[in-house]
XYZ file of C-alpha atoms in Angstrom:
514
model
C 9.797 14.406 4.720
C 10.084 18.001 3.121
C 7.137 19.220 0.826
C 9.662 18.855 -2.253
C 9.598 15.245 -1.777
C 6.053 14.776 -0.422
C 4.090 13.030 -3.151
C 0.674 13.472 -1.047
C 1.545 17.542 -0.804
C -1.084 19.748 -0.823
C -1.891 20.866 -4.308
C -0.767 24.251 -5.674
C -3.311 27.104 -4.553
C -5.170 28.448 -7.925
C -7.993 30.603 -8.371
C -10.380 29.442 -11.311
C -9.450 26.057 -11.613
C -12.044 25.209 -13.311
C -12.118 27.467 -16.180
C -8.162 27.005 -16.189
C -8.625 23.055 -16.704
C -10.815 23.507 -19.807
C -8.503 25.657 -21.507
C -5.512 23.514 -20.706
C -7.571 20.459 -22.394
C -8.584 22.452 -25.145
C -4.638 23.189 -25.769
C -3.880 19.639 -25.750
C -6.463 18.132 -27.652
C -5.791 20.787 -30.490
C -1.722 19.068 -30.667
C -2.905 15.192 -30.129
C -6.350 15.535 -33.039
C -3.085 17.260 -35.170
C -1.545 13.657 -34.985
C -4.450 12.266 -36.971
C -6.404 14.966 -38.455
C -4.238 15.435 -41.707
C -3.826 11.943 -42.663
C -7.620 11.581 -45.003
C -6.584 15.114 -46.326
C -2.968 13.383 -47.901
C -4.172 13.175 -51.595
C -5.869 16.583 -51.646
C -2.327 18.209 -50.599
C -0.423 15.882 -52.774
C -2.451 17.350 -55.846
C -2.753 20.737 -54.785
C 1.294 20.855 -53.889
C 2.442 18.754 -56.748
C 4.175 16.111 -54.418
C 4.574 12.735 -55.349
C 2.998 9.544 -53.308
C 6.079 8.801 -51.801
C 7.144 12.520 -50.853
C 3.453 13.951 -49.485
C 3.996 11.587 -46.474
C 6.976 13.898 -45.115
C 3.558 15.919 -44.078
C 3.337 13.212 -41.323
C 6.758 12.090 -40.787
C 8.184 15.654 -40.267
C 5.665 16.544 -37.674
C 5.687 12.727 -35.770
C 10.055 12.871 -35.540
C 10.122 16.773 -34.489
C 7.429 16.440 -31.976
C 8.933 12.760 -30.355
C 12.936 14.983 -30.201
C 11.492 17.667 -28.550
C 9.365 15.775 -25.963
C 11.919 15.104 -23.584
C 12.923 18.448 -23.798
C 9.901 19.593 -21.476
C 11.334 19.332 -18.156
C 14.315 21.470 -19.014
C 12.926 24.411 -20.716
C 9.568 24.077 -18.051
C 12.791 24.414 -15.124
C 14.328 27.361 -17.045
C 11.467 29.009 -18.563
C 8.419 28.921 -16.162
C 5.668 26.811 -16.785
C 3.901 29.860 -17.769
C 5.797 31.274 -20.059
C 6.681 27.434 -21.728
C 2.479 26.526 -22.131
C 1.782 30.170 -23.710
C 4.986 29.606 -25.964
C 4.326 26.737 -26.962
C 0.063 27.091 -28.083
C 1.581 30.437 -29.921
C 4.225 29.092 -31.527
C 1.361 25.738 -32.415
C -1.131 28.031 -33.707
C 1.257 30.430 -35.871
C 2.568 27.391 -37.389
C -0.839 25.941 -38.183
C -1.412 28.776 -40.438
C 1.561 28.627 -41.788
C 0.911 25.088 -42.621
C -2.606 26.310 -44.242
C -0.817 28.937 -46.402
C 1.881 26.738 -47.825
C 2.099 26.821 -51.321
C 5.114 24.084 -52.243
C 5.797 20.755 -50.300
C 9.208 21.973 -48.578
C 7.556 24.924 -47.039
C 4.558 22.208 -45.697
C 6.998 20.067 -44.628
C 9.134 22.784 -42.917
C 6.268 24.392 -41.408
C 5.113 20.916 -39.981
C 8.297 20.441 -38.588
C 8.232 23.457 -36.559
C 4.515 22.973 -35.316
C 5.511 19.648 -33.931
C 8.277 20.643 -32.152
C 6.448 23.914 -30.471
C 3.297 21.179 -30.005
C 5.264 18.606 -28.231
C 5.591 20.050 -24.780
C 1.587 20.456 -24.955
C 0.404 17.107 -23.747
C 3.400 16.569 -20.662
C 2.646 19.994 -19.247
C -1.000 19.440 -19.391
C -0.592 16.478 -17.686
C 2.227 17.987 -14.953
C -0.516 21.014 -14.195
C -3.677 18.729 -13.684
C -1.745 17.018 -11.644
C -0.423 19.786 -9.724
C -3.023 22.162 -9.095
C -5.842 19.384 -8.248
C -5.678 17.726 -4.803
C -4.342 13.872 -4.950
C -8.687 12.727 -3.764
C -9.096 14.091 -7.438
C -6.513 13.209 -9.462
C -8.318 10.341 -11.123
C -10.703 12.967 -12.278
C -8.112 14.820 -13.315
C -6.821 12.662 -15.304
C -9.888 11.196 -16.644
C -10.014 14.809 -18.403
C -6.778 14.521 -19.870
C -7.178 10.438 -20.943
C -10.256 11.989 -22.713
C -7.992 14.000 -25.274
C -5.420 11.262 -25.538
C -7.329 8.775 -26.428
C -10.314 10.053 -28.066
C -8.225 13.238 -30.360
C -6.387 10.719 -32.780
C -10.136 8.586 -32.866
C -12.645 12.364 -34.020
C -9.466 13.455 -36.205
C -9.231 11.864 -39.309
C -12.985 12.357 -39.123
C -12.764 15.650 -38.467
C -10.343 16.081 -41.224
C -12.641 14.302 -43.874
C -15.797 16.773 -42.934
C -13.335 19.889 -43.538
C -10.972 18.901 -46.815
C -14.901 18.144 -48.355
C -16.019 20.664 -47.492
C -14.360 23.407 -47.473
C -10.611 22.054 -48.638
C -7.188 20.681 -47.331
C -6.042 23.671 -45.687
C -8.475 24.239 -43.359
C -7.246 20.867 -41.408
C -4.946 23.630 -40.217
C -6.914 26.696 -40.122
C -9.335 25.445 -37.499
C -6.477 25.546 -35.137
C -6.177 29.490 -35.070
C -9.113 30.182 -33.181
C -8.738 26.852 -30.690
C -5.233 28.595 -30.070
C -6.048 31.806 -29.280
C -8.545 31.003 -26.628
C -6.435 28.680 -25.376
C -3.655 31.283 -25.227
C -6.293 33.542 -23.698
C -6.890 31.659 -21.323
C -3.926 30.618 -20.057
C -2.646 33.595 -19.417
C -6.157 34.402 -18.004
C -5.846 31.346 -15.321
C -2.679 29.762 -14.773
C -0.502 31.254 -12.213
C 2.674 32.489 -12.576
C 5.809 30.605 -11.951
C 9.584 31.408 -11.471
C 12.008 29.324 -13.374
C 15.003 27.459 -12.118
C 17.411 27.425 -14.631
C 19.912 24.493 -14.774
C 22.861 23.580 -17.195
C 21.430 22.133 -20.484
C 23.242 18.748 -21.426
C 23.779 18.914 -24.870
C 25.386 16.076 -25.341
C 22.657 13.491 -23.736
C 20.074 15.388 -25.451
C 21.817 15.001 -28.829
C 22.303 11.217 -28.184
C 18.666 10.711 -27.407
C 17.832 13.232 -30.202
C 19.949 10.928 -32.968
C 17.727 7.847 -31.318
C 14.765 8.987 -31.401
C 14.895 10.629 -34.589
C 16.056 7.347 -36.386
C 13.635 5.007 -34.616
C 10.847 6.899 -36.291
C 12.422 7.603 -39.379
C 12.719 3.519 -39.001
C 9.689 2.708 -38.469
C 8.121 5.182 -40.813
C 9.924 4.259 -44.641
C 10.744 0.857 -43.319
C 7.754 -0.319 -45.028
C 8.289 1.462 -47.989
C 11.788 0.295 -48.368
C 11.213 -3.172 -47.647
C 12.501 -3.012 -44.074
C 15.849 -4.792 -43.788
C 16.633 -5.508 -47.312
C 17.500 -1.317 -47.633
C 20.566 0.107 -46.962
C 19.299 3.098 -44.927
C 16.710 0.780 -42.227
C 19.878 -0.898 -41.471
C 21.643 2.937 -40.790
C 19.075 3.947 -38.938
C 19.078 0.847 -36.676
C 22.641 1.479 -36.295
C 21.787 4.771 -35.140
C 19.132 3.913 -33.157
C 20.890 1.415 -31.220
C 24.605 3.436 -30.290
C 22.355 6.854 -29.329
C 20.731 4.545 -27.291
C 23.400 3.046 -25.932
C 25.460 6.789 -25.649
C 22.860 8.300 -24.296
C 22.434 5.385 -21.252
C 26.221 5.272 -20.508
C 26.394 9.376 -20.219
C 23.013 9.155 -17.870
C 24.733 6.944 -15.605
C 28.019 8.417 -15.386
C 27.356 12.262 -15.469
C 26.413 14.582 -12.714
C 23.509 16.595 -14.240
C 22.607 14.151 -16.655
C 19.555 15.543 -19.499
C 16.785 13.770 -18.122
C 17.274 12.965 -14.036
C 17.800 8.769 -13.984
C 16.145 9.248 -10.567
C 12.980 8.955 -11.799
C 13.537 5.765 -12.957
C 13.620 4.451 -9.552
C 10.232 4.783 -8.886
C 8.733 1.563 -9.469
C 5.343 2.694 -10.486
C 6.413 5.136 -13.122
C 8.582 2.398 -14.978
C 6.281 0.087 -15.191
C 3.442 2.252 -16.087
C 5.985 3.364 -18.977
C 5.880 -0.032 -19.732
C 2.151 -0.328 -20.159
C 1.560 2.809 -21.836
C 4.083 1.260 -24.224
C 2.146 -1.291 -25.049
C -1.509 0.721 -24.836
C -0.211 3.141 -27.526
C 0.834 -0.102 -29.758
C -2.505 -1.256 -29.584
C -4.467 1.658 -29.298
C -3.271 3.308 -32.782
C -2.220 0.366 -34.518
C -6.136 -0.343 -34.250
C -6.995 2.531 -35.751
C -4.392 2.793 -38.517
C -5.993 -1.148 -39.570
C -9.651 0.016 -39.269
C -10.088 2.978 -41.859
C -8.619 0.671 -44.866
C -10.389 -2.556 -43.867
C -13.681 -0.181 -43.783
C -13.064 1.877 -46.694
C -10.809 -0.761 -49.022
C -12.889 -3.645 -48.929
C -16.048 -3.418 -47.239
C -16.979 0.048 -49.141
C -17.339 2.629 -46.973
C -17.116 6.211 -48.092
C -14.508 8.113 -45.635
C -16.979 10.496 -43.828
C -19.194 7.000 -43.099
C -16.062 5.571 -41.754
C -15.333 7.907 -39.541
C -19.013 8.234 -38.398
C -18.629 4.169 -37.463
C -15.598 4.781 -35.651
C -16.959 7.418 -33.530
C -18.522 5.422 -31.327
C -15.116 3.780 -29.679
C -14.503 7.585 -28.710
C -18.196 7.547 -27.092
C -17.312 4.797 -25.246
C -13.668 5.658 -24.126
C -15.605 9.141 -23.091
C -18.257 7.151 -20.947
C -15.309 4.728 -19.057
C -13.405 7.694 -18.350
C -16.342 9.426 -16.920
C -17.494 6.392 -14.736
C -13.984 5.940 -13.913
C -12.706 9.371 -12.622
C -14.585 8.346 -9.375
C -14.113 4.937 -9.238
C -10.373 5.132 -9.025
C -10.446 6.886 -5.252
C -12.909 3.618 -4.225
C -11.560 0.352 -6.474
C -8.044 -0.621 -6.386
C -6.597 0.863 -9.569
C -5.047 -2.252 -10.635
C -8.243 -3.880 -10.597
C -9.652 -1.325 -13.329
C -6.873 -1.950 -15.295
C -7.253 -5.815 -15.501
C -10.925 -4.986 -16.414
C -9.883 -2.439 -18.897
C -7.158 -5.136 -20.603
C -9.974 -7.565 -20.162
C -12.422 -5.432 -22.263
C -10.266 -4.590 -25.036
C -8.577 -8.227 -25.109
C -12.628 -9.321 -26.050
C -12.700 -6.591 -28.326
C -10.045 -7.547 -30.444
C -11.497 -11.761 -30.403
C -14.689 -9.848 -31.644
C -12.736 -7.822 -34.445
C -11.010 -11.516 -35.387
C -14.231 -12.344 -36.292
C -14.763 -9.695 -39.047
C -16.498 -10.631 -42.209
C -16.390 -8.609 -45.898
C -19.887 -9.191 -45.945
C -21.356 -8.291 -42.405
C -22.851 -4.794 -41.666
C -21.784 -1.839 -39.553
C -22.820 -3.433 -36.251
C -19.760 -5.963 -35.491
C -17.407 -2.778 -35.910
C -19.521 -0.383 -33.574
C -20.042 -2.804 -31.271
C -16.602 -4.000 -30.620
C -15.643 -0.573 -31.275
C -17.245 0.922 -27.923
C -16.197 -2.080 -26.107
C -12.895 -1.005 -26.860
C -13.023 2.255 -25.932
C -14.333 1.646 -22.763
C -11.521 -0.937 -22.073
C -9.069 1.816 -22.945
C -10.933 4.312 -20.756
C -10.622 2.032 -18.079
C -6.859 1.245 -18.942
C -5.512 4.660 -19.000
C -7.013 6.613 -15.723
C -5.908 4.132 -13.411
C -2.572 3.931 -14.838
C -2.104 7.224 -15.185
C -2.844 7.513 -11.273
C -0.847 4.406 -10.222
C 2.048 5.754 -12.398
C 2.894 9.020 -10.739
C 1.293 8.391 -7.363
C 4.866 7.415 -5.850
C 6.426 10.097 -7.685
C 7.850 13.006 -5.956
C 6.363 16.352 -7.534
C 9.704 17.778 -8.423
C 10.025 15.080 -11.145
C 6.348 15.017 -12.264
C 7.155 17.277 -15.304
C 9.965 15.271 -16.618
C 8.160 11.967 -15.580
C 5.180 13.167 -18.360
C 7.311 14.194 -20.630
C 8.709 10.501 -20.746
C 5.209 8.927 -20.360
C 3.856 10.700 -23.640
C 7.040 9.902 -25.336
C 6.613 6.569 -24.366
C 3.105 6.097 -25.523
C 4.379 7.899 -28.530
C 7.102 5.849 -29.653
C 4.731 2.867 -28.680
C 2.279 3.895 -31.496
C 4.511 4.298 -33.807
C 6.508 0.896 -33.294
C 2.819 -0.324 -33.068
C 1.693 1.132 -36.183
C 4.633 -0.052 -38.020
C 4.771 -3.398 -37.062
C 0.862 -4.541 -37.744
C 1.515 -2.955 -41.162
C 4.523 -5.300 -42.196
C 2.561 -7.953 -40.880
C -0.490 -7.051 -43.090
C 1.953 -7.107 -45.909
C 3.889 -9.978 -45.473
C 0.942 -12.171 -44.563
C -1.677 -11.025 -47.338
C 1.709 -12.316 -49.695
C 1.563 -15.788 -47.609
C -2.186 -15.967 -47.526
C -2.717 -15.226 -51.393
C 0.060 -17.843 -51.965
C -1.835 -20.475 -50.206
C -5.322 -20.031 -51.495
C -4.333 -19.301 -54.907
C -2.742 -22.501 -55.197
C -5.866 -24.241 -54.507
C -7.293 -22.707 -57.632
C -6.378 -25.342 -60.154
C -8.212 -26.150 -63.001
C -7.630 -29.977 -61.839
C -10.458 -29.433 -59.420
C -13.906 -30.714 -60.548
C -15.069 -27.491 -58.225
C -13.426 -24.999 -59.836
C -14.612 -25.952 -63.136
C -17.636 -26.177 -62.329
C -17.816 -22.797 -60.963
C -14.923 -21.455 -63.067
C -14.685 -22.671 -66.201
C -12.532 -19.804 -67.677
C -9.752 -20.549 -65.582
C -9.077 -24.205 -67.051
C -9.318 -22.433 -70.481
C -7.055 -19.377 -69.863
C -9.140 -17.141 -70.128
C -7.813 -13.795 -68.968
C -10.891 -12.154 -67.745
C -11.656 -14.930 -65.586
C -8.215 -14.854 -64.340
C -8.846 -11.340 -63.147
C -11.544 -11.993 -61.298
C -10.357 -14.761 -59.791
C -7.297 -12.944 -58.604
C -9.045 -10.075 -57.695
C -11.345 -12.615 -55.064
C -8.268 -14.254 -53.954
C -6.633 -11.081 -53.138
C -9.609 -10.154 -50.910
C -9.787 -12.855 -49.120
C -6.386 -12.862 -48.278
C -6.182 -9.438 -47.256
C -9.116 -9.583 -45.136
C -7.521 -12.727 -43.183
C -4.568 -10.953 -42.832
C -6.220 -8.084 -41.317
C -8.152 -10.438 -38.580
C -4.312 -11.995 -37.945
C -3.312 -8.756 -37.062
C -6.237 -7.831 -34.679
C -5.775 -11.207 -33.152
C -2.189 -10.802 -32.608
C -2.823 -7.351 -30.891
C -5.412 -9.663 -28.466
C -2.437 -11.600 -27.509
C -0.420 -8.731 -26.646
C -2.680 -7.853 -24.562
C -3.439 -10.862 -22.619
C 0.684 -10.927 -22.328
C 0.541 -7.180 -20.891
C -1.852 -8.019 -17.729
C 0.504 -9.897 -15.398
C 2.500 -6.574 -15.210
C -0.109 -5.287 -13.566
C 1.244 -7.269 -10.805
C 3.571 -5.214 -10.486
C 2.304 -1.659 -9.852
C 2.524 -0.824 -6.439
C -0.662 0.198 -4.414
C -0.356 3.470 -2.908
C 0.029 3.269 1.021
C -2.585 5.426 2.866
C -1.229 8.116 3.755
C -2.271 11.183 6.378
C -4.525 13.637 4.511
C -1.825 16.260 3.184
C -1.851 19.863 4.187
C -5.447 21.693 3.661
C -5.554 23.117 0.114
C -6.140 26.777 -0.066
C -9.353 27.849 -1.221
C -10.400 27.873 -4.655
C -13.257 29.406 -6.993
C -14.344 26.808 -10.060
């Protein structure tokens, strides 16, 4: 078996690889915390730009569509390009537009700005990935990726809190500022550390990429207005099904059929990677969808100012920190697939803790469920990152993260979506059902209510304003039960990941200095 195709090969020589790993997590976290950070900073920009409600959201939306297009663009200009020249592009390009973002003075040039800083951010996370992977021996790649599951899961968890500290602070805009000087020792230092690498240009297929483009682009514009529009009953959520569904479809049929398709079909074929696509899929549904319910249940009806919310989050990222630590070693002794069943395990029991949730309780339910959820995700992601390109040949390991982040990605986002509508449409049900057991026919609510049998509209108020709470807040412990089922659902695939055959140790690796 040639080198090319070796997946145990020796990893790439590199001097400084430890210095050259921090700065290559430092790039990446500064693009995934980007994801979250602006989101608590929304009405500050909405005032200060004179956007409406509906409009100030295209500060999210812009930056989530550009950055899920250009993902799968990563193996293609990382082959023509360089690596190199691709990662130092691309934290430039990030940082510029981060400052751009921060000067903005109207909503277009926001919006425009944001769309160009997601699509020079989205190779940031697949190319991290691809280098750990390539310049750290395969005894250390759980390690390796422990460091990079430590951004990706614990950057969308310290944003928003992040963001809250600096919009009070100081104000909106410097949610973007901080980038500048994250990106220019990142830049710094990877063109300090990372080694150079000549690019193999290859014929760009426009036409798959556009098909996948028009998908992709539609599914998220889907997923994000559906709500607002009422999801079906619009016009344009039908449209954008429609155009979900044939650029799909185009882009599937050209794969097959053409000889240098966009993205290489081959890579499909390893087992592992498609069905660790598959459970990233349904990590990042549960992993964000989580933390888009928490922040409103915290702040809307149980009180809690946004920097306190954020501060009783934090300690899910504490824990996701601490799994991934423990687990960076455990993965070259345990059988991946084990920590993974542990992992679902732990953040299945989170979820029947959060279905427990009371308006009334304290802090402690939410911190303590919190951290055992992050250290069921910590335990999720390393081994499945390791199990998921531990078949696949190194030649393909750029393109095959570029379609694990989308993946996860488009997985949050369907994720996000979907526990929102079901918020909605149940807290309707739910308020149905207990308001019509308000009657002034009951002895019981007489008794405690006499204004309602009267009419009077005061009481009324109140009474609808109790009713509303209570249904909201079982609607909100529907949805976290609901995510526990998906969960329990997503462990037999573990089944089938494949175990790694031992192999001969691969080729000595040349020495290094950390």
């Amino acid at each position: 078996m040639s080198a090319e195709l070796d997946p145990t090969v020796a990893a790439e020589p590199v001097e400084h690889r430890g210095p050259l790993m921090a700065v290559i997590i430092i790039a990446m976290i500064m693009q995934v915390i980007d994801t979250t950070i602006a989101n608590v900073a929304l009405p500050h920009m909405q005032a200060s730009l004179n956007a409406t409600q509906d409009t100030i959201t295209w500060v999210l939306t812009s930056y989530i569509v550009a950055a899920a297009i250009m993902t799968p663009v990563t193996g293609w200009l990382a082959d023509n390009l360089g690596r190199k020249r691709l990662f130092i592009s691309a934290i430039a390009g990030f940082t510029l537009m981060s400052v751009a973002c921060g000067l903005a003075t109207s909503l277009p040039e926001i919006v425009f700005f944001r769309l160009l800083q997601g699509m020079c951010g989205a190779a940031l996370a697949p190319l991290a990935q691809s280098i750990l992977l390539d310049i750290n021996p395969r005894e250390k790649h759980g390690q390796a990726m422990a460091l990079f599951g430590m951004g990706i899961m614990v950057g969308p968890i310290i944003g928003p809190t992040l963001g809250g500290w600096l919009t009070e602070t100081f104000n909106w805009r410097y949610v973007f500022f901080i980038n500048l000087p994250v990106g220019v020792l990142a830049v710094a230092g990877v063109m300090a550390f990372l080694p150079h690498e000549d690019a193999h240009p290859r014929r760009f297929d426009l036409f798959g990429f556009t098909a996948l483009a028009v998908a992709i682009g539609a599914l998220q514009m889907m997923l994000d207005r559906g709500q607002q529009l009422d999801w079906f009953a619009a016009p344009e959520v039908w449209i954008e099904m429609g155009l979900t569904i044939s650029g799909l479809w185009v882009f599937i049929t050209h794969s097959l059929t053409y000889d240098k398709p966009f993205i290489d079909i081959a890579i499909f074929k390893d087992r592992n990677l498609t069905m660790g696509l598959i459970f990233i899929f349904v990590i990042g549904m549960i992993l964000l969808a989580g933390l888009a319910l928490l922040p409103p249940l915290l702040q809307g009806l149980m009180g809690y100012p946004v920097i306190t919310t954020g501060m009783i989050m934090a300690p899910r990222g504490i824990g996701t920190m601490v799994a991934m630590m423990v687990v960076g070693r455990l993965v070259r002794m345990v059988d991946a697939r084990i920590l993974v069943l542990i992992g679902l395990t732990m953040t299945a029991y989170s979820l029947y803790m959060m279905s427990g949730f009371t308006p009334q309780m304290d802090m402690t339910p939410v911190i303590v469920s919190g951290v055992i959820q992050g250290m069921g995700f910590g335990l999720v992601f390393v081994p499945l990152s390791t199990l998921a390109y531990a078949t696949l040949a190194p030649r393909y390991r750029t393109e095959g993260t570029s379609m694990f982040n989308l993946v996860r990605n488009v997985g949050s986002s369907i994720g996000i979506s979907a526990v929102t509508a079901i918020l909605a449409r149940l807290t309707q049900v739910n308020h149905a059902e207990l308001g019509a057991k308000i009657t002034a026919f009951r002895p019981a609510v007489n008794l405690l209510m006499p204004g309602v049998a009267s009419g009077d509209s005061s009481s009324l108020t109140l009474v609808n304003m109790a009713v509303t709470q209570q249904a909201l807040m079982i609607s909100y412990l529907d949805d976290f039960k609901l995510m526990m089922y998906v969960t329990i659902v997503a462990m037999p695939i573990v089944l089938l990941l494949r175990r790694p055959r031992h192999q001969p140790a691969a080729a000595p690796v040349a020495a290094v200095s950390e």
